Amino acid sequence: MITVHHLENSRSQRVLWMLEELGLDYELMHYKRDASTMLAPPQLRAVHPLGKSPVIGDGALTLAESGAILEYLVERYGRARLSPAPDTPEHLRYRYWMHYAEGSAMPPLLLKLVFDKLEKAPMPFFAKPIARAIASKLRQTFIQPQIDRHLDFIEAELGRTAWFAGEDFSAADVQMSFPLEAAAARGGLDARRPRTMAFLARIHARAAYQRALERGGPYQLLR
């Protein structure tokens, strides 16, 4: 049986969702974040040297990285589901979005989280104005413009097809869910981009998504 090492409020929620979409049985190992640092607990380092989630075990295999995990699950257990047929334009789009989610969409969202935390971090009183000024300037001149550029691109792409890879739901939509949920939580994604908001509403309504929430627990991304 597949074992999922699931960290609360993290990318591993996508893995639970994929397993529910595929109708696979799995064992859930649940980990909570450190209350002060919000980092993964040290116990995860016993599972994988990086000590991060998601990680799955499947027999002798231990596999990390959400994109790699989703592709593995689809290729091994999908039975031609949730992935477009090879050598089609849809499969190329599928591959693109599977990599775009973490390679392009997430970095500016992560930068925004880091600089938001930096602005609020404890520090000597004389350093606060400088830190806040730097954080604010970077957010306004670089980070938020980059996020907006990606959100505009995604909004336009969702006008081309019903789902990211084409007219059918696929693992690419599962992979893209995390950056878009992060953007809605802290990146300015709102009703100004109706296609993207409609995408989020559609995935939230899926029965497998809801079952994954029931198994994984409350899901609230860091702000």
PDB file of C-alpha atoms in Angstrom:
ATOM      1  CA  MET A   1       0.000   0.000   0.000  1.00  0.00           C
ATOM      2  CA  ILE A   2       1.144   3.546  -0.714  1.00  0.00           C
ATOM      3  CA  THR A   3       2.162   5.579   2.316  1.00  0.00           C
ATOM      4  CA  VAL A   4       1.871   9.375   2.180  1.00  0.00           C
ATOM      5  CA  HIS A   5       3.934  11.470   4.576  1.00  0.00           C
ATOM      6  CA  HIS A   6       1.603  14.436   4.747  1.00  0.00           C
ATOM      7  CA  LEU A   7       2.532  17.791   6.258  1.00  0.00           C
ATOM      8  CA  GLU A   8      -0.419  19.970   7.188  1.00  0.00           C
ATOM      9  CA  ASN A   9      -1.108  22.996   4.955  1.00  0.00           C
ATOM     10  CA  SER A  10       1.419  22.002   2.336  1.00  0.00           C
ATOM     11  CA  ARG A  11       1.987  20.738  -1.181  1.00  0.00           C
ATOM     12  CA  SER A  12       1.264  17.210  -0.026  1.00  0.00           C
ATOM     13  CA  GLN A  13      -2.450  17.983  -0.153  1.00  0.00           C
ATOM     14  CA  ARG A  14      -2.112  17.617  -3.931  1.00  0.00           C
ATOM     15  CA  VAL A  15      -0.859  14.048  -3.504  1.00  0.00           C
ATOM     16  CA  LEU A  16      -3.878  13.104  -1.394  1.00  0.00           C
ATOM     17  CA  TRP A  17      -6.136  14.628  -4.016  1.00  0.00           C
ATOM     18  CA  MET A  18      -4.438  12.684  -6.822  1.00  0.00           C
ATOM     19  CA  LEU A  19      -4.765   9.427  -4.908  1.00  0.00           C
ATOM     20  CA  GLU A  20      -8.464  10.110  -4.391  1.00  0.00           C
ATOM     21  CA  GLU A  21      -8.926  10.906  -8.092  1.00  0.00           C
ATOM     22  CA  LEU A  22      -7.275   7.584  -8.958  1.00  0.00           C
ATOM     23  CA  GLY A  23      -9.287   5.715  -6.339  1.00  0.00           C
ATOM     24  CA  LEU A  24      -6.184   4.229  -4.718  1.00  0.00           C
ATOM     25  CA  ASP A  25      -5.900   2.992  -1.153  1.00  0.00           C
ATOM     26  CA  TYR A  26      -3.196   4.671   0.912  1.00  0.00           C
ATOM     27  CA  GLU A  27      -1.926   5.023   4.445  1.00  0.00           C
ATOM     28  CA  LEU A  28      -1.635   8.548   5.798  1.00  0.00           C
ATOM     29  CA  MET A  29       1.192   9.601   8.097  1.00  0.00           C
ATOM     30  CA  HIS A  30       0.282  13.060   9.382  1.00  0.00           C
ATOM     31  CA  TYR A  31       2.842  15.661  10.501  1.00  0.00           C
ATOM     32  CA  LYS A  32       2.246  19.064  12.077  1.00  0.00           C
ATOM     33  CA  ARG A  33       4.346  22.162  11.524  1.00  0.00           C
ATOM     34  CA  ASP A  34       6.445  23.611  14.314  1.00  0.00           C
ATOM     35  CA  ALA A  35       4.246  26.238  15.973  1.00  0.00           C
ATOM     36  CA  SER A  36       7.028  28.841  16.174  1.00  0.00           C
ATOM     37  CA  THR A  37       8.890  28.325  12.883  1.00  0.00           C
ATOM     38  CA  MET A  38       6.062  26.815  10.794  1.00  0.00           C
ATOM     39  CA  LEU A  39       8.647  24.379   9.394  1.00  0.00           C
ATOM     40  CA  ALA A  40       8.255  20.642   9.024  1.00  0.00           C
ATOM     41  CA  PRO A  41       9.113  18.601  12.122  1.00  0.00           C
ATOM     42  CA  PRO A  42      12.508  16.849  12.312  1.00  0.00           C
ATOM     43  CA  GLN A  43      10.835  13.421  12.127  1.00  0.00           C
ATOM     44  CA  LEU A  44      10.477  13.874   8.372  1.00  0.00           C
ATOM     45  CA  ARG A  45      14.263  13.705   7.990  1.00  0.00           C
ATOM     46  CA  ALA A  46      14.026  10.049   8.935  1.00  0.00           C
ATOM     47  CA  VAL A  47      11.826   9.585   5.863  1.00  0.00           C
ATOM     48  CA  HIS A  48      13.824  11.695   3.387  1.00  0.00           C
ATOM     49  CA  PRO A  49      17.150  13.535   3.919  1.00  0.00           C
ATOM     50  CA  LEU A  50      15.647  16.925   3.058  1.00  0.00           C
ATOM     51  CA  GLY A  51      13.005  16.558   5.764  1.00  0.00           C
ATOM     52  CA  LYS A  52      10.233  17.981   3.624  1.00  0.00           C
ATOM     53  CA  SER A  53       6.816  16.904   2.417  1.00  0.00           C
ATOM     54  CA  PRO A  54       5.351  15.426   0.294  1.00  0.00           C
ATOM     55  CA  VAL A  55       7.064  12.080   0.347  1.00  0.00           C
ATOM     56  CA  ILE A  56       5.469   8.780  -0.554  1.00  0.00           C
ATOM     57  CA  GLY A  57       6.515   5.213   0.013  1.00  0.00           C
ATOM     58  CA  ASP A  58       5.437   2.496  -2.400  1.00  0.00           C
ATOM     59  CA  GLY A  59       7.041  -0.814  -1.603  1.00  0.00           C
ATOM     60  CA  ALA A  60      10.808  -0.290  -1.676  1.00  0.00           C
ATOM     61  CA  LEU A  61      10.418   3.104  -3.362  1.00  0.00           C
ATOM     62  CA  THR A  62      10.646   6.403  -1.484  1.00  0.00           C
ATOM     63  CA  LEU A  63       9.824   9.385  -3.679  1.00  0.00           C
ATOM     64  CA  ALA A  64       9.777  13.114  -2.958  1.00  0.00           C
ATOM     65  CA  GLU A  65       8.766  16.197  -4.995  1.00  0.00           C
ATOM     66  CA  SER A  66       5.076  16.663  -5.690  1.00  0.00           C
ATOM     67  CA  GLY A  67       5.423  16.848  -9.486  1.00  0.00           C
ATOM     68  CA  ALA A  68       7.476  13.661  -9.625  1.00  0.00           C
ATOM     69  CA  ILE A  69       5.010  11.938  -7.302  1.00  0.00           C
ATOM     70  CA  LEU A  70       1.994  12.918  -9.408  1.00  0.00           C
ATOM     71  CA  GLU A  71       3.678  11.742 -12.605  1.00  0.00           C
ATOM     72  CA  TYR A  72       4.669   8.459 -10.966  1.00  0.00           C
ATOM     73  CA  LEU A  73       1.138   7.813  -9.740  1.00  0.00           C
ATOM     74  CA  VAL A  74      -0.404   8.561 -13.124  1.00  0.00           C
ATOM     75  CA  GLU A  75       2.125   6.470 -15.046  1.00  0.00           C
ATOM     76  CA  ARG A  76       2.001   3.489 -12.671  1.00  0.00           C
ATOM     77  CA  TYR A  77      -1.644   3.470 -11.624  1.00  0.00           C
ATOM     78  CA  GLY A  78      -3.523   5.795 -13.958  1.00  0.00           C
ATOM     79  CA  ARG A  79      -4.467   3.277 -16.649  1.00  0.00           C
ATOM     80  CA  ALA A  80      -4.490   6.073 -19.254  1.00  0.00           C
ATOM     81  CA  ARG A  81      -6.410   8.403 -16.943  1.00  0.00           C
ATOM     82  CA  LEU A  82      -5.483  11.965 -15.941  1.00  0.00           C
ATOM     83  CA  SER A  83      -2.810  12.336 -18.619  1.00  0.00           C
ATOM     84  CA  PRO A  84      -3.335  13.157 -22.316  1.00  0.00           C
ATOM     85  CA  ALA A  85      -2.244  10.608 -24.888  1.00  0.00           C
ATOM     86  CA  PRO A  86       1.476  10.717 -25.759  1.00  0.00           C
ATOM     87  CA  ASP A  87       2.599  12.587 -28.884  1.00  0.00           C
ATOM     88  CA  THR A  88      -0.368  14.960 -28.819  1.00  0.00           C
ATOM     89  CA  PRO A  89      -0.458  18.753 -28.406  1.00  0.00           C
ATOM     90  CA  GLU A  90      -2.396  18.203 -25.192  1.00  0.00           C
ATOM     91  CA  HIS A  91       0.395  16.057 -23.759  1.00  0.00           C
ATOM     92  CA  LEU A  92       2.939  18.774 -24.477  1.00  0.00           C
ATOM     93  CA  ARG A  93       0.740  21.295 -22.657  1.00  0.00           C
ATOM     94  CA  TYR A  94       0.352  18.793 -19.831  1.00  0.00           C
ATOM     95  CA  ARG A  95       4.123  18.452 -19.490  1.00  0.00           C
ATOM     96  CA  TYR A  96       4.553  22.220 -19.614  1.00  0.00           C
ATOM     97  CA  TRP A  97       2.105  22.936 -16.777  1.00  0.00           C
ATOM     98  CA  MET A  98       3.454  20.091 -14.645  1.00  0.00           C
ATOM     99  CA  HIS A  99       6.830  21.869 -14.626  1.00  0.00           C
ATOM    100  CA  TYR A 100       5.593  25.462 -14.763  1.00  0.00           C
ATOM    101  CA  ALA A 101       3.734  25.164 -11.447  1.00  0.00           C
ATOM    102  CA  GLU A 102       6.862  24.902  -9.310  1.00  0.00           C
ATOM    103  CA  GLY A 103       9.501  26.162 -11.742  1.00  0.00           C
ATOM    104  CA  SER A 104       7.878  29.476 -12.677  1.00  0.00           C
ATOM    105  CA  ALA A 105       4.664  30.183 -10.762  1.00  0.00           C
ATOM    106  CA  MET A 106       5.804  29.404  -7.210  1.00  0.00           C
ATOM    107  CA  PRO A 107       9.122  31.353  -6.888  1.00  0.00           C
ATOM    108  CA  PRO A 108       7.591  34.865  -6.780  1.00  0.00           C
ATOM    109  CA  LEU A 109       4.855  33.659  -4.424  1.00  0.00           C
ATOM    110  CA  LEU A 110       7.506  32.215  -2.132  1.00  0.00           C
ATOM    111  CA  LEU A 111       9.464  35.477  -2.283  1.00  0.00           C
ATOM    112  CA  LYS A 112       6.352  37.375  -1.243  1.00  0.00           C
ATOM    113  CA  LEU A 113       5.856  35.067   1.733  1.00  0.00           C
ATOM    114  CA  VAL A 114       9.502  35.495   2.791  1.00  0.00           C
ATOM    115  CA  PHE A 115       9.448  39.282   2.568  1.00  0.00           C
ATOM    116  CA  ASP A 116       6.075  39.508   4.297  1.00  0.00           C
ATOM    117  CA  LYS A 117       7.553  37.482   7.162  1.00  0.00           C
ATOM    118  CA  LEU A 118      10.729  39.571   7.155  1.00  0.00           C
ATOM    119  CA  GLU A 119       8.759  42.762   7.607  1.00  0.00           C
ATOM    120  CA  LYS A 120       7.054  41.324  10.703  1.00  0.00           C
ATOM    121  CA  ALA A 121      10.072  39.514  12.161  1.00  0.00           C
ATOM    122  CA  PRO A 122      11.471  40.570  15.563  1.00  0.00           C
ATOM    123  CA  MET A 123      14.520  42.789  15.192  1.00  0.00           C
ATOM    124  CA  PRO A 124      16.208  45.765  16.886  1.00  0.00           C
ATOM    125  CA  PHE A 125      14.004  48.856  16.732  1.00  0.00           C
ATOM    126  CA  PHE A 126      16.533  50.808  14.697  1.00  0.00           C
ATOM    127  CA  ALA A 127      16.562  48.121  11.988  1.00  0.00           C
ATOM    128  CA  LYS A 128      12.772  47.907  11.557  1.00  0.00           C
ATOM    129  CA  PRO A 129      12.329  50.975   9.317  1.00  0.00           C
ATOM    130  CA  ILE A 130      15.122  49.832   7.031  1.00  0.00           C
ATOM    131  CA  ALA A 131      13.842  46.251   6.792  1.00  0.00           C
ATOM    132  CA  ARG A 132      10.280  47.385   6.171  1.00  0.00           C
ATOM    133  CA  ALA A 133      11.358  49.865   3.518  1.00  0.00           C
ATOM    134  CA  ILE A 134      13.405  47.233   1.676  1.00  0.00           C
ATOM    135  CA  ALA A 135      10.626  44.636   1.888  1.00  0.00           C
ATOM    136  CA  SER A 136       7.989  47.100   0.716  1.00  0.00           C
ATOM    137  CA  LYS A 137      10.106  48.332  -2.193  1.00  0.00           C
ATOM    138  CA  LEU A 138      10.876  44.824  -3.417  1.00  0.00           C
ATOM    139  CA  ARG A 139       7.245  43.770  -3.187  1.00  0.00           C
ATOM    140  CA  GLN A 140       6.036  46.799  -5.128  1.00  0.00           C
ATOM    141  CA  THR A 141       8.712  46.962  -7.821  1.00  0.00           C
ATOM    142  CA  PHE A 142       9.581  43.305  -8.419  1.00  0.00           C
ATOM    143  CA  ILE A 143       7.660  40.612  -6.551  1.00  0.00           C
ATOM    144  CA  GLN A 144       4.037  41.678  -7.080  1.00  0.00           C
ATOM    145  CA  PRO A 145       4.602  42.686 -10.732  1.00  0.00           C
ATOM    146  CA  GLN A 146       6.047  39.208 -11.345  1.00  0.00           C
ATOM    147  CA  ILE A 147       3.071  37.553  -9.653  1.00  0.00           C
ATOM    148  CA  ASP A 148       0.670  39.695 -11.674  1.00  0.00           C
ATOM    149  CA  ARG A 149       2.424  38.780 -14.917  1.00  0.00           C
ATOM    150  CA  HIS A 150       2.037  35.085 -14.171  1.00  0.00           C
ATOM    151  CA  LEU A 151      -1.592  35.475 -13.120  1.00  0.00           C
ATOM    152  CA  ASP A 152      -2.389  37.373 -16.322  1.00  0.00           C
ATOM    153  CA  PHE A 153      -0.701  34.630 -18.350  1.00  0.00           C
ATOM    154  CA  ILE A 154      -2.663  31.907 -16.551  1.00  0.00           C
ATOM    155  CA  GLU A 155      -5.919  33.813 -16.979  1.00  0.00           C
ATOM    156  CA  ALA A 156      -5.320  34.036 -20.721  1.00  0.00           C
ATOM    157  CA  GLU A 157      -4.360  30.371 -21.012  1.00  0.00           C
ATOM    158  CA  LEU A 158      -7.527  29.266 -19.227  1.00  0.00           C
ATOM    159  CA  GLY A 159      -9.414  31.087 -21.961  1.00  0.00           C
ATOM    160  CA  ARG A 160      -7.988  28.660 -24.528  1.00  0.00           C
ATOM    161  CA  THR A 161      -9.142  25.359 -23.028  1.00  0.00           C
ATOM    162  CA  ALA A 162     -11.412  24.186 -20.229  1.00  0.00           C
ATOM    163  CA  TRP A 163      -8.501  22.749 -18.246  1.00  0.00           C
ATOM    164  CA  PHE A 164      -4.774  23.424 -18.313  1.00  0.00           C
ATOM    165  CA  ALA A 165      -3.823  20.590 -20.666  1.00  0.00           C
ATOM    166  CA  GLY A 166      -6.936  20.674 -22.809  1.00  0.00           C
ATOM    167  CA  GLU A 167     -10.631  19.915 -22.578  1.00  0.00           C
ATOM    168  CA  ASP A 168     -10.164  17.103 -20.055  1.00  0.00           C
ATOM    169  CA  PHE A 169      -9.152  17.316 -16.400  1.00  0.00           C
ATOM    170  CA  SER A 170      -5.634  15.988 -15.794  1.00  0.00           C
ATOM    171  CA  ALA A 171      -2.826  15.769 -13.251  1.00  0.00           C
ATOM    172  CA  ALA A 172      -1.630  19.134 -14.553  1.00  0.00           C
ATOM    173  CA  ASP A 173      -4.687  20.708 -12.947  1.00  0.00           C
ATOM    174  CA  VAL A 174      -3.832  19.026  -9.654  1.00  0.00           C
ATOM    175  CA  GLN A 175      -0.261  20.311  -9.903  1.00  0.00           C
ATOM    176  CA  MET A 176      -1.379  23.853 -10.759  1.00  0.00           C
ATOM    177  CA  SER A 177      -3.796  23.976  -7.846  1.00  0.00           C
ATOM    178  CA  PHE A 178      -1.119  24.790  -5.253  1.00  0.00           C
ATOM    179  CA  PRO A 179       0.315  27.970  -6.811  1.00  0.00           C
ATOM    180  CA  LEU A 180      -3.178  29.223  -7.560  1.00  0.00           C
ATOM    181  CA  GLU A 181      -4.403  28.545  -4.033  1.00  0.00           C
ATOM    182  CA  ALA A 182      -1.274  30.300  -2.768  1.00  0.00           C
ATOM    183  CA  ALA A 183      -1.970  33.227  -5.088  1.00  0.00           C
ATOM    184  CA  ALA A 184      -5.526  33.466  -3.773  1.00  0.00           C
ATOM    185  CA  ALA A 185      -4.215  33.389  -0.192  1.00  0.00           C
ATOM    186  CA  ARG A 186      -1.401  35.923  -0.535  1.00  0.00           C
ATOM    187  CA  GLY A 187      -0.729  36.904  -4.148  1.00  0.00           C
ATOM    188  CA  GLY A 188      -3.679  39.079  -5.095  1.00  0.00           C
ATOM    189  CA  LEU A 189      -5.684  36.525  -7.078  1.00  0.00           C
ATOM    190  CA  ASP A 190      -9.322  37.605  -6.925  1.00  0.00           C
ATOM    191  CA  ALA A 191     -12.401  38.278  -9.058  1.00  0.00           C
ATOM    192  CA  ARG A 192     -10.389  40.462 -11.438  1.00  0.00           C
ATOM    193  CA  ARG A 193      -9.283  37.181 -13.034  1.00  0.00           C
ATOM    194  CA  PRO A 194     -12.604  35.331 -13.364  1.00  0.00           C
ATOM    195  CA  ARG A 195     -11.382  32.316 -15.351  1.00  0.00           C
ATOM    196  CA  THR A 196      -8.758  31.488 -12.750  1.00  0.00           C
ATOM    197  CA  MET A 197     -11.206  31.948  -9.907  1.00  0.00           C
ATOM    198  CA  ALA A 198     -13.673  29.715 -11.765  1.00  0.00           C
ATOM    199  CA  PHE A 199     -10.944  27.077 -12.066  1.00  0.00           C
ATOM    200  CA  LEU A 200     -10.473  27.129  -8.286  1.00  0.00           C
ATOM    201  CA  ALA A 201     -14.216  26.854  -7.740  1.00  0.00           C
ATOM    202  CA  ARG A 202     -14.395  23.850 -10.082  1.00  0.00           C
ATOM    203  CA  ILE A 203     -11.591  21.945  -8.403  1.00  0.00           C
ATOM    204  CA  HIS A 204     -12.980  22.704  -4.949  1.00  0.00           C
ATOM    205  CA  ALA A 205     -16.277  21.148  -6.040  1.00  0.00           C
ATOM    206  CA  ARG A 206     -14.704  17.861  -7.144  1.00  0.00           C
ATOM    207  CA  ALA A 207     -15.628  14.946  -4.913  1.00  0.00           C
ATOM    208  CA  ALA A 208     -12.025  13.669  -4.834  1.00  0.00           C
ATOM    209  CA  TYR A 209     -10.761  17.095  -3.719  1.00  0.00           C
ATOM    210  CA  GLN A 210     -13.257  17.119  -0.884  1.00  0.00           C
ATOM    211  CA  ARG A 211     -12.372  13.564   0.163  1.00  0.00           C
ATOM    212  CA  ALA A 212      -8.697  14.569   0.252  1.00  0.00           C
ATOM    213  CA  LEU A 213      -9.560  17.426   2.608  1.00  0.00           C
ATOM    214  CA  GLU A 214     -11.425  15.029   4.868  1.00  0.00           C
ATOM    215  CA  ARG A 215      -8.388  12.730   5.022  1.00  0.00           C
ATOM    216  CA  GLY A 216      -5.712  15.438   5.229  1.00  0.00           C
ATOM    217  CA  GLY A 217      -7.440  17.811   7.604  1.00  0.00           C
ATOM    218  CA  PRO A 218      -8.032  21.567   7.411  1.00  0.00           C
ATOM    219  CA  TYR A 219      -6.109  23.232   4.603  1.00  0.00           C
ATOM    220  CA  GLN A 220      -4.994  26.834   5.025  1.00  0.00           C
ATOM    221  CA  LEU A 221      -1.891  28.069   3.244  1.00  0.00           C
ATOM    222  CA  LEU A 222       0.611  30.296   5.015  1.00  0.00           C
ATOM    223  CA  ARG A 223       0.126  34.034   4.591  1.00  0.00           C
TER     224      ARG A 223
END
